[in-house]
PDB file of C-alpha atoms in Angstrom:
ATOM      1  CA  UNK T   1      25.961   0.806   0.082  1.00 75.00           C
ATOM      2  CA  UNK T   2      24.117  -0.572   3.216  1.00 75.00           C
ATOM      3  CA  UNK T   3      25.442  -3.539   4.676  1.00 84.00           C
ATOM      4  CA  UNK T   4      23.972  -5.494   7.920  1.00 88.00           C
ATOM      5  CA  UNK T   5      26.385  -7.015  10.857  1.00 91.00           C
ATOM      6  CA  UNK T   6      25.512  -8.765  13.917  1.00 93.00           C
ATOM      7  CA  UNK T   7      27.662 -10.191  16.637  1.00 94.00           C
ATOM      8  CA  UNK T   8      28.754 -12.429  18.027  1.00 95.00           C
ATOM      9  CA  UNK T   9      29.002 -15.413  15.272  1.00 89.00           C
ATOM     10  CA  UNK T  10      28.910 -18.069  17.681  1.00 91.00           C
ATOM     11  CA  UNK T  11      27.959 -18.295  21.742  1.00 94.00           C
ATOM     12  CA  UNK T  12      28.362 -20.852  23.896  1.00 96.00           C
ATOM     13  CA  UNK T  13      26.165 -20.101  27.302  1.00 96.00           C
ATOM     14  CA  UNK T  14      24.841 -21.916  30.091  1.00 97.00           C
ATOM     15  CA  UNK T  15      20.942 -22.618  31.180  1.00 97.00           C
ATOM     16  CA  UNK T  16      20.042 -19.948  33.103  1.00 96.00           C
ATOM     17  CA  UNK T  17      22.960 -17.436  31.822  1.00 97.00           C
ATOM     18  CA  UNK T  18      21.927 -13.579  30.189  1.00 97.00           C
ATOM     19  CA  UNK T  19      21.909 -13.064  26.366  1.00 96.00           C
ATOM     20  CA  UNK T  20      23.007 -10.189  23.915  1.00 97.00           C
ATOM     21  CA  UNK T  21      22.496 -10.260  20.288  1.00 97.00           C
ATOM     22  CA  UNK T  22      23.449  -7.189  18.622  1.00 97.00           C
ATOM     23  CA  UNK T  23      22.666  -6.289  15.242  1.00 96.00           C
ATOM     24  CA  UNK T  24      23.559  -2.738  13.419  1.00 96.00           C
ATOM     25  CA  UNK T  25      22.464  -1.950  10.317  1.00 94.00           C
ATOM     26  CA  UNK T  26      24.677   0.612   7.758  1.00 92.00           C
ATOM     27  CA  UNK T  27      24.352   3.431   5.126  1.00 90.00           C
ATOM     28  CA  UNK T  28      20.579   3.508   5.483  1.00 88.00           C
ATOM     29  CA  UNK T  29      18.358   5.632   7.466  1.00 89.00           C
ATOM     30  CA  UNK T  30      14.843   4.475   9.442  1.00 90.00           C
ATOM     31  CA  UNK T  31      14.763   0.464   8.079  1.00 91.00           C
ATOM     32  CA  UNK T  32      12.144  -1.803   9.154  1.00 87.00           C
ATOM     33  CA  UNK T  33      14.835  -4.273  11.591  1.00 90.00           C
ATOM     34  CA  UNK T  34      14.265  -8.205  11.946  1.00 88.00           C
ATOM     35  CA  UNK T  35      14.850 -10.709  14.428  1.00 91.00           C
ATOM     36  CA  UNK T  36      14.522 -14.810  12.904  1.00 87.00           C
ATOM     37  CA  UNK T  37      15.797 -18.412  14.297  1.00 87.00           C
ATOM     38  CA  UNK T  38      16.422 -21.131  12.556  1.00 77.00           C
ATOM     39  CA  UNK T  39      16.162 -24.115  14.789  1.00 63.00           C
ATOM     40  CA  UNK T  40      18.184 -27.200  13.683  1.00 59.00           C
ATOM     41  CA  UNK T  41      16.059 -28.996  11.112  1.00 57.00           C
ATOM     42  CA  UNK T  42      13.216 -26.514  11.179  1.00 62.00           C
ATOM     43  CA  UNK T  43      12.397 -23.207   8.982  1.00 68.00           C
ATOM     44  CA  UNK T  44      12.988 -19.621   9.854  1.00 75.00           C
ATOM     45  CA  UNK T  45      10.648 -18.258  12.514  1.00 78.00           C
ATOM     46  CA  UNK T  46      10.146 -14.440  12.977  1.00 79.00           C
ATOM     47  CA  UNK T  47      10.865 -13.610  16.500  1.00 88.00           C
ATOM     48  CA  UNK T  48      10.465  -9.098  16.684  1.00 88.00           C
ATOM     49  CA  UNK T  49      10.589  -7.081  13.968  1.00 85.00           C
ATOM     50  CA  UNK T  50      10.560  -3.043  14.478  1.00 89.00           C
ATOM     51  CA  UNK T  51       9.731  -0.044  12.143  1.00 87.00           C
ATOM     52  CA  UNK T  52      11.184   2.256  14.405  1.00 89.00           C
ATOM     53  CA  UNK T  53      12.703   3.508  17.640  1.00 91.00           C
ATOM     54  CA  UNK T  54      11.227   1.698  20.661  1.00 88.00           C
ATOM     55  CA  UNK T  55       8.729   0.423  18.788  1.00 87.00           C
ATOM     56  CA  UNK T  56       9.046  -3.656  18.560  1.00 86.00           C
ATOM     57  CA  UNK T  57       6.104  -6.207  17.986  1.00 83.00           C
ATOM     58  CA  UNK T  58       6.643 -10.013  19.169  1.00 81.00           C
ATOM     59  CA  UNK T  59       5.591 -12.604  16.820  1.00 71.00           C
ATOM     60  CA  UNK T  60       5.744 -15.576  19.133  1.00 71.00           C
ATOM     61  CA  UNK T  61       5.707 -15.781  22.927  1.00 66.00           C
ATOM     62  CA  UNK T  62       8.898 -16.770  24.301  1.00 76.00           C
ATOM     63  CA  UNK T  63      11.762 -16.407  26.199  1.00 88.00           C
ATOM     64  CA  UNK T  64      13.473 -13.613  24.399  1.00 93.00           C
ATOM     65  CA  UNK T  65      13.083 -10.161  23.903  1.00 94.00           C
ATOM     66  CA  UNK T  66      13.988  -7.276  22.018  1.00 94.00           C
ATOM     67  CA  UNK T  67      14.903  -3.681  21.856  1.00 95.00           C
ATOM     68  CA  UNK T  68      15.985  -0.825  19.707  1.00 96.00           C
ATOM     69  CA  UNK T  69      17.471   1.783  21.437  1.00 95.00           C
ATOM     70  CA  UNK T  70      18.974   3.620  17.882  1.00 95.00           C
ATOM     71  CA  UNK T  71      17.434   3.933  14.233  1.00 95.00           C
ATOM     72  CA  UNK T  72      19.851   1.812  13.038  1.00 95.00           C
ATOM     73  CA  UNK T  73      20.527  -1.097  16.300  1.00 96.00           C
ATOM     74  CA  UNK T  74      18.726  -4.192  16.967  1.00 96.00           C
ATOM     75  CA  UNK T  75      19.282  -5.867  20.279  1.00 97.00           C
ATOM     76  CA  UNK T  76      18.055  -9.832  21.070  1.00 96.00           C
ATOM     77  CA  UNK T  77      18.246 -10.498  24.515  1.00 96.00           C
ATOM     78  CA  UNK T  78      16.905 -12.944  27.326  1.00 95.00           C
ATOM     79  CA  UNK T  79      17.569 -12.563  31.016  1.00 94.00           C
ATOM     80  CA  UNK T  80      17.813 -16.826  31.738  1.00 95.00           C
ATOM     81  CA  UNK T  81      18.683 -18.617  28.778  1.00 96.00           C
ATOM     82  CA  UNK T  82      16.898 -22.193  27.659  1.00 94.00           C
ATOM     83  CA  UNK T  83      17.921 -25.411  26.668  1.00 93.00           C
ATOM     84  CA  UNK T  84      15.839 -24.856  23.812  1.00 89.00           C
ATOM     85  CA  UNK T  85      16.835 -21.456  22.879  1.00 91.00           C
ATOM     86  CA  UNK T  86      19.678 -23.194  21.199  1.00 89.00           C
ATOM     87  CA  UNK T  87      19.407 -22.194  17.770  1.00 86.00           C
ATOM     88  CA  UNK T  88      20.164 -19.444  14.145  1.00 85.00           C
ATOM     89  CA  UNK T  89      19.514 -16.089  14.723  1.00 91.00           C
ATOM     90  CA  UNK T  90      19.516 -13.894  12.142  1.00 90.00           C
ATOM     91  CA  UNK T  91      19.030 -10.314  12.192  1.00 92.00           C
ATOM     92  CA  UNK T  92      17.725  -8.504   9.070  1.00 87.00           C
ATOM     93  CA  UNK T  93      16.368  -5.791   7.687  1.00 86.00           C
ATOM     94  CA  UNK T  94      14.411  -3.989   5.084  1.00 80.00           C
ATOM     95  CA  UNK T  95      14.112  -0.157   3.648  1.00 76.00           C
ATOM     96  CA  UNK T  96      10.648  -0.114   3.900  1.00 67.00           C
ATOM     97  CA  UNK T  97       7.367  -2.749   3.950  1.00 58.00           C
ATOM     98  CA  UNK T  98       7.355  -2.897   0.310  1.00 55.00           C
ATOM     99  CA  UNK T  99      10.707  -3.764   0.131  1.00 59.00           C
ATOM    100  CA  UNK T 100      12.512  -7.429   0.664  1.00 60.00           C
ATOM    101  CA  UNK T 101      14.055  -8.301   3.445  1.00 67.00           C
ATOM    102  CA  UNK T 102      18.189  -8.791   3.143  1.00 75.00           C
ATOM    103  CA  UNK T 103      19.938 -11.161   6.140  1.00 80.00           C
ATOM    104  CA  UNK T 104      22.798 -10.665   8.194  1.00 83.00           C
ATOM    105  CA  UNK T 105      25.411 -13.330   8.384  1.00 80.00           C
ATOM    106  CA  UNK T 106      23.843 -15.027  11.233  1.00 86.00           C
ATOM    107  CA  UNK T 107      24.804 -16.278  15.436  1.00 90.00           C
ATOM    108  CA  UNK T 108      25.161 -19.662  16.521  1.00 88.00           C
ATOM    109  CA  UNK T 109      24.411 -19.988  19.914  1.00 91.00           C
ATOM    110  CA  UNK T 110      24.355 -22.823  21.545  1.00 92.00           C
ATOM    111  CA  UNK T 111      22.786 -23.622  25.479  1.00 94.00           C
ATOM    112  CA  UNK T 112      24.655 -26.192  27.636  1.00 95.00           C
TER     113      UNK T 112
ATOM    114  CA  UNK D   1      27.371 -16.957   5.995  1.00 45.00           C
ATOM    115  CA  UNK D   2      28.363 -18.131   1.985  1.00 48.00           C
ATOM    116  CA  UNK D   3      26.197 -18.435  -0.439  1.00 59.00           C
ATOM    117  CA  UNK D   4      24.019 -20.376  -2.493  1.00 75.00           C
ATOM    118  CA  UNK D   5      24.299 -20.168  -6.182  1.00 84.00           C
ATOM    119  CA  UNK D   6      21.032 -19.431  -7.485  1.00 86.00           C
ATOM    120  CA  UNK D   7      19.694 -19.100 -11.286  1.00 90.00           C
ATOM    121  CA  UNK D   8      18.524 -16.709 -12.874  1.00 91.00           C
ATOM    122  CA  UNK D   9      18.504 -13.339 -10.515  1.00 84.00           C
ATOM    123  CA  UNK D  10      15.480 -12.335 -12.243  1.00 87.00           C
ATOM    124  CA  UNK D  11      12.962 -13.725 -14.341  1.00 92.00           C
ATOM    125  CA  UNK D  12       9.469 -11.882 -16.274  1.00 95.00           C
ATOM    126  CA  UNK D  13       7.162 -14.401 -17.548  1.00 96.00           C
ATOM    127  CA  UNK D  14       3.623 -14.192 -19.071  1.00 97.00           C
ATOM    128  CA  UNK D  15       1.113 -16.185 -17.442  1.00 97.00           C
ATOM    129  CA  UNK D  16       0.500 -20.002 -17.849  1.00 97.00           C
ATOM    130  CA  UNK D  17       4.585 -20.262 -18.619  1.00 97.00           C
ATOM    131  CA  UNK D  18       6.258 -22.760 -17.262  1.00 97.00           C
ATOM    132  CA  UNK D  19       9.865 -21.909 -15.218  1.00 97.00           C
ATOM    133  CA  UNK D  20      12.613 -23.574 -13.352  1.00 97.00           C
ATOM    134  CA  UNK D  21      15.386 -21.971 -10.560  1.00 97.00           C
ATOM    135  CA  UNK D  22      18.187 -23.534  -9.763  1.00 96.00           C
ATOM    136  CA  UNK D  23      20.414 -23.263  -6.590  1.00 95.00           C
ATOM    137  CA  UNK D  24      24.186 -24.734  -6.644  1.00 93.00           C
ATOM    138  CA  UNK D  25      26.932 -25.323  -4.488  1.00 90.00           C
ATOM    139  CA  UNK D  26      30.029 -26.820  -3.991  1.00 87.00           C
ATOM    140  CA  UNK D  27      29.051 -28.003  -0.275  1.00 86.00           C
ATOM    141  CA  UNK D  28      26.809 -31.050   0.438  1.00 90.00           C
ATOM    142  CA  UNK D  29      23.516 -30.000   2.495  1.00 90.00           C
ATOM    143  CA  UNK D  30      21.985 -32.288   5.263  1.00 88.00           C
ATOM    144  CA  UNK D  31      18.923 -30.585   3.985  1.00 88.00           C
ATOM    145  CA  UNK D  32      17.817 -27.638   1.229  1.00 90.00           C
ATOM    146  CA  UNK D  33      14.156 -25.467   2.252  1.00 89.00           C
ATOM    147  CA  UNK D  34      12.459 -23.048  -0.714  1.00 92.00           C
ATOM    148  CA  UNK D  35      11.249 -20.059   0.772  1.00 89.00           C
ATOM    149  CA  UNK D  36       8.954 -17.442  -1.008  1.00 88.00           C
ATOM    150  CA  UNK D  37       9.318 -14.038   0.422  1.00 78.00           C
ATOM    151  CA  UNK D  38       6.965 -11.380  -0.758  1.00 72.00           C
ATOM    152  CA  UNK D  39       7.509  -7.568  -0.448  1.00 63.00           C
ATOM    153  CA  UNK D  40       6.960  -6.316   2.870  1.00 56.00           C
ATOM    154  CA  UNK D  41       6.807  -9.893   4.245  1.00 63.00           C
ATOM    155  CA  UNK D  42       9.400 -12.568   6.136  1.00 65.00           C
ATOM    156  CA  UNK D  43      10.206 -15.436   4.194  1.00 75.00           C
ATOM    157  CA  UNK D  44       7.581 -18.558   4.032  1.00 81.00           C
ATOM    158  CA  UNK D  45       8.558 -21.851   4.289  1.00 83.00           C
ATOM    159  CA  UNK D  46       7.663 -23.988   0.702  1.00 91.00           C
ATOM    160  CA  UNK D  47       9.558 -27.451   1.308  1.00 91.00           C
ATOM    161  CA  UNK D  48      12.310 -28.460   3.278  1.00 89.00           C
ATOM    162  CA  UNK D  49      14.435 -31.881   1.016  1.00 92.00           C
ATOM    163  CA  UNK D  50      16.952 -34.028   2.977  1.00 91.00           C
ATOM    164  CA  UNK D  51      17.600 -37.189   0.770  1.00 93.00           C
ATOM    165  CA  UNK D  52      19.525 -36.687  -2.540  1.00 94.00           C
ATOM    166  CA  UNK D  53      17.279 -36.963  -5.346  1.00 96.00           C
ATOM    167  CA  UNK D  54      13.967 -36.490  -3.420  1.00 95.00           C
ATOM    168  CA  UNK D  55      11.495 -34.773  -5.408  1.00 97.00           C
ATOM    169  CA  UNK D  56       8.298 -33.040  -3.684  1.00 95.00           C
ATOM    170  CA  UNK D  57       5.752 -31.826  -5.340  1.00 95.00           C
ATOM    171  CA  UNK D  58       3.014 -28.928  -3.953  1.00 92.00           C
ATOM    172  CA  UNK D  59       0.395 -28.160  -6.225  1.00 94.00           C
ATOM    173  CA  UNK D  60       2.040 -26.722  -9.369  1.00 96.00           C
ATOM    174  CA  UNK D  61       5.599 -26.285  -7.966  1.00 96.00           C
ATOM    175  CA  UNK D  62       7.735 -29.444  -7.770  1.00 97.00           C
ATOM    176  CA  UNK D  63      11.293 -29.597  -5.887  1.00 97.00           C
ATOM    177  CA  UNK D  64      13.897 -31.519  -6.393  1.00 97.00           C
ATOM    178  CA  UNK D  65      17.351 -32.564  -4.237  1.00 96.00           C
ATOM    179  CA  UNK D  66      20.480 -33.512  -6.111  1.00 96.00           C
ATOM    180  CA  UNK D  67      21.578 -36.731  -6.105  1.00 95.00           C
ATOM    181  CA  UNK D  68      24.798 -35.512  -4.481  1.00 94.00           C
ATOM    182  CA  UNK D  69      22.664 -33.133  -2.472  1.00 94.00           C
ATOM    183  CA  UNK D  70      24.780 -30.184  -3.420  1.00 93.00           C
ATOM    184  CA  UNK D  71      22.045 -28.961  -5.167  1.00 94.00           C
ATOM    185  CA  UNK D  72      18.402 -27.847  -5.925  1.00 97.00           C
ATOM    186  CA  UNK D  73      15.309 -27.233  -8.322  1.00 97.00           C
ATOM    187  CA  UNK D  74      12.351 -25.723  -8.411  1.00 97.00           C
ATOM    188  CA  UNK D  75       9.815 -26.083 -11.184  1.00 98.00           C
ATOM    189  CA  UNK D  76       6.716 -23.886 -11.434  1.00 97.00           C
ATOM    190  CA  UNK D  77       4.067 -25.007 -13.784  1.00 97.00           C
ATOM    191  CA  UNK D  78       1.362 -23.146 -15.569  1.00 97.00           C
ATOM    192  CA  UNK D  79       2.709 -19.774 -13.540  1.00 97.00           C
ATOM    193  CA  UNK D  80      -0.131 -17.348 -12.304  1.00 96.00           C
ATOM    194  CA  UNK D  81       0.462 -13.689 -10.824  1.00 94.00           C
ATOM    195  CA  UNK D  82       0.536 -15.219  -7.285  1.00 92.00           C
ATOM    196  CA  UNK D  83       3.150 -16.862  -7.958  1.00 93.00           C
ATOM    197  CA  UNK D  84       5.242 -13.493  -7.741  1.00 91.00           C
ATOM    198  CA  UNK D  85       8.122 -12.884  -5.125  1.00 88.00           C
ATOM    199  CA  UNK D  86      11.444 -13.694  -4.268  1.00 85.00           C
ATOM    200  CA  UNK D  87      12.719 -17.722  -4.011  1.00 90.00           C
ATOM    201  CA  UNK D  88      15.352 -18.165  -1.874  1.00 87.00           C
ATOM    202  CA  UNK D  89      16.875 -21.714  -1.182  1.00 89.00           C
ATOM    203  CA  UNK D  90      18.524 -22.007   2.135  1.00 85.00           C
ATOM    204  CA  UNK D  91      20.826 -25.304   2.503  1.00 85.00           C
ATOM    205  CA  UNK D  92      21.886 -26.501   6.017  1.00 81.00           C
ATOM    206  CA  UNK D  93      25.398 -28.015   6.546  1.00 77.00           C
ATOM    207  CA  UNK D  94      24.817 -29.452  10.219  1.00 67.00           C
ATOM    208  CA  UNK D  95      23.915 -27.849  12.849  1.00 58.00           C
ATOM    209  CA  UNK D  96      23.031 -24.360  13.056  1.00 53.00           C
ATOM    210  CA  UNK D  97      25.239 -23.917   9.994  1.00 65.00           C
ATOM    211  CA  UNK D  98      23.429 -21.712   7.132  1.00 68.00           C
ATOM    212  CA  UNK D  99      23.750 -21.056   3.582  1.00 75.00           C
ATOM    213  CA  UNK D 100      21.903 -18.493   1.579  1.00 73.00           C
ATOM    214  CA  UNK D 101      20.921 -18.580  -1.843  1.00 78.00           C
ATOM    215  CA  UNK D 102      21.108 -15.546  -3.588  1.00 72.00           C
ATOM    216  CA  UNK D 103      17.619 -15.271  -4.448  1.00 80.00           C
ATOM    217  CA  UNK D 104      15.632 -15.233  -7.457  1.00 86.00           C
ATOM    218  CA  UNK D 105      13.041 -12.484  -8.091  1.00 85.00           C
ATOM    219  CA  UNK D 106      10.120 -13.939 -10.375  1.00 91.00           C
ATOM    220  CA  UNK D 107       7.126 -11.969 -12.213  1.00 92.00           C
ATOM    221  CA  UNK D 108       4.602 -13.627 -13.513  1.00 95.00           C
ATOM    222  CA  UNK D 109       2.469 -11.009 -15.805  1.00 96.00           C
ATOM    223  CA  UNK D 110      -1.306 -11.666 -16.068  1.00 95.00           C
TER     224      UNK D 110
END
């Protein structure tokens, strides 16, 4: 069966600090890979999504960016982290565009 | 992240039927959304509810918050084909703290 994880479940950083969100999906092979956030009181917003190696398209400009250096990894990073990055992020993914899309368990991060 | 409850899994209806998904819980929400997700797509934002027993209404689909606000409706009247896709209820229990519904797939057959 596939299954989804991404780490860490909850960060703490500082304004101004680096970022790493990683997400890795299992038991599938070439998925489409998401990147949403859920600011507090406000609906999911896709961030990246990827349908393959090295290939990522940004839905909204921003401070983050991300990468996917294997089929099956999903990296969400930011070189100086915002105040208002605070947020949900949830990676996710899906077998192919016809398919829906299934959510990993989620990282709180929060920017002090 | 646990889940929300949500009723049926699946549902096949002709068109012009009327239908109604439920999402449960045991937790009290600050707020519930609806999504619809559609294949190939992210999920789209339908109505976000944050007082118990607030009921919204957009065009034929009306939503309503439990009293309690541990749970959630959704109504569809008079269903047409583009109503199709997955419903997902998502309730937030303060900040940054996420629950999932387990979705409900709906067809609506012309």
């Amino acid at each position: 069966s596939q299954t989804i994880h991404q780490w860490p479940a909850t960060l703490v950083q500082p304004v101004g600090s680096p970022l790493s969100l990683e997400c890795t999906v299992e038991g599938t092979s070439n998925p489409n890979l998401y990147w949403y956030r859920q600011a507090a009181g406000r609906g999911l917003q896709l961030l990246f999504y990827s349908v393959g190696i090295g290939q990522i398209s940004s839905e909204v400009p921003q401070n983050l960016s991300a990468s996917r250096p294997q089929d099956r990894q999903f990296i969400l990073s930011s070189k100086k982290l915002l105040l208002s990055d605070s947020g949900f992020y949830l990676c996710a993914w899906s077998p192919n565009r016809d398919s829906m899309v299934l959510f990993g368990e989620g990282s709180r991060l929060t920017v002090l | 992240t646990q889940l929300l409850e949500q009723s049926p899994q699946f549902l096949s209806i002709q068109e012009g039927e009327n239908l109604t998904v439920y999402c449960n819980s045991s937790s009290v929400f600050s707020s519930l959304q609806w999504y619809r997700q559609e294949p190939g797509e992210g999920p789209v934002l339908l109505v976000t509810v944050v007082t118990g027993g607030e009921v919204k209404k957009l065009k034929r689909l009306t939503f309503q918050f439990g009293d309690a606000r541990k749970d959630s409706s959704l109504h569809i009247t008079a269903a047409q084909p583009g109503d199709t896709g997955l419903y997902l209820c998502v309730g937030e229990a303060g900040a940054n703290n996420l629950f999932f519904g387990t979705g409900t797939r709906l067809t609506v057959i012309p």
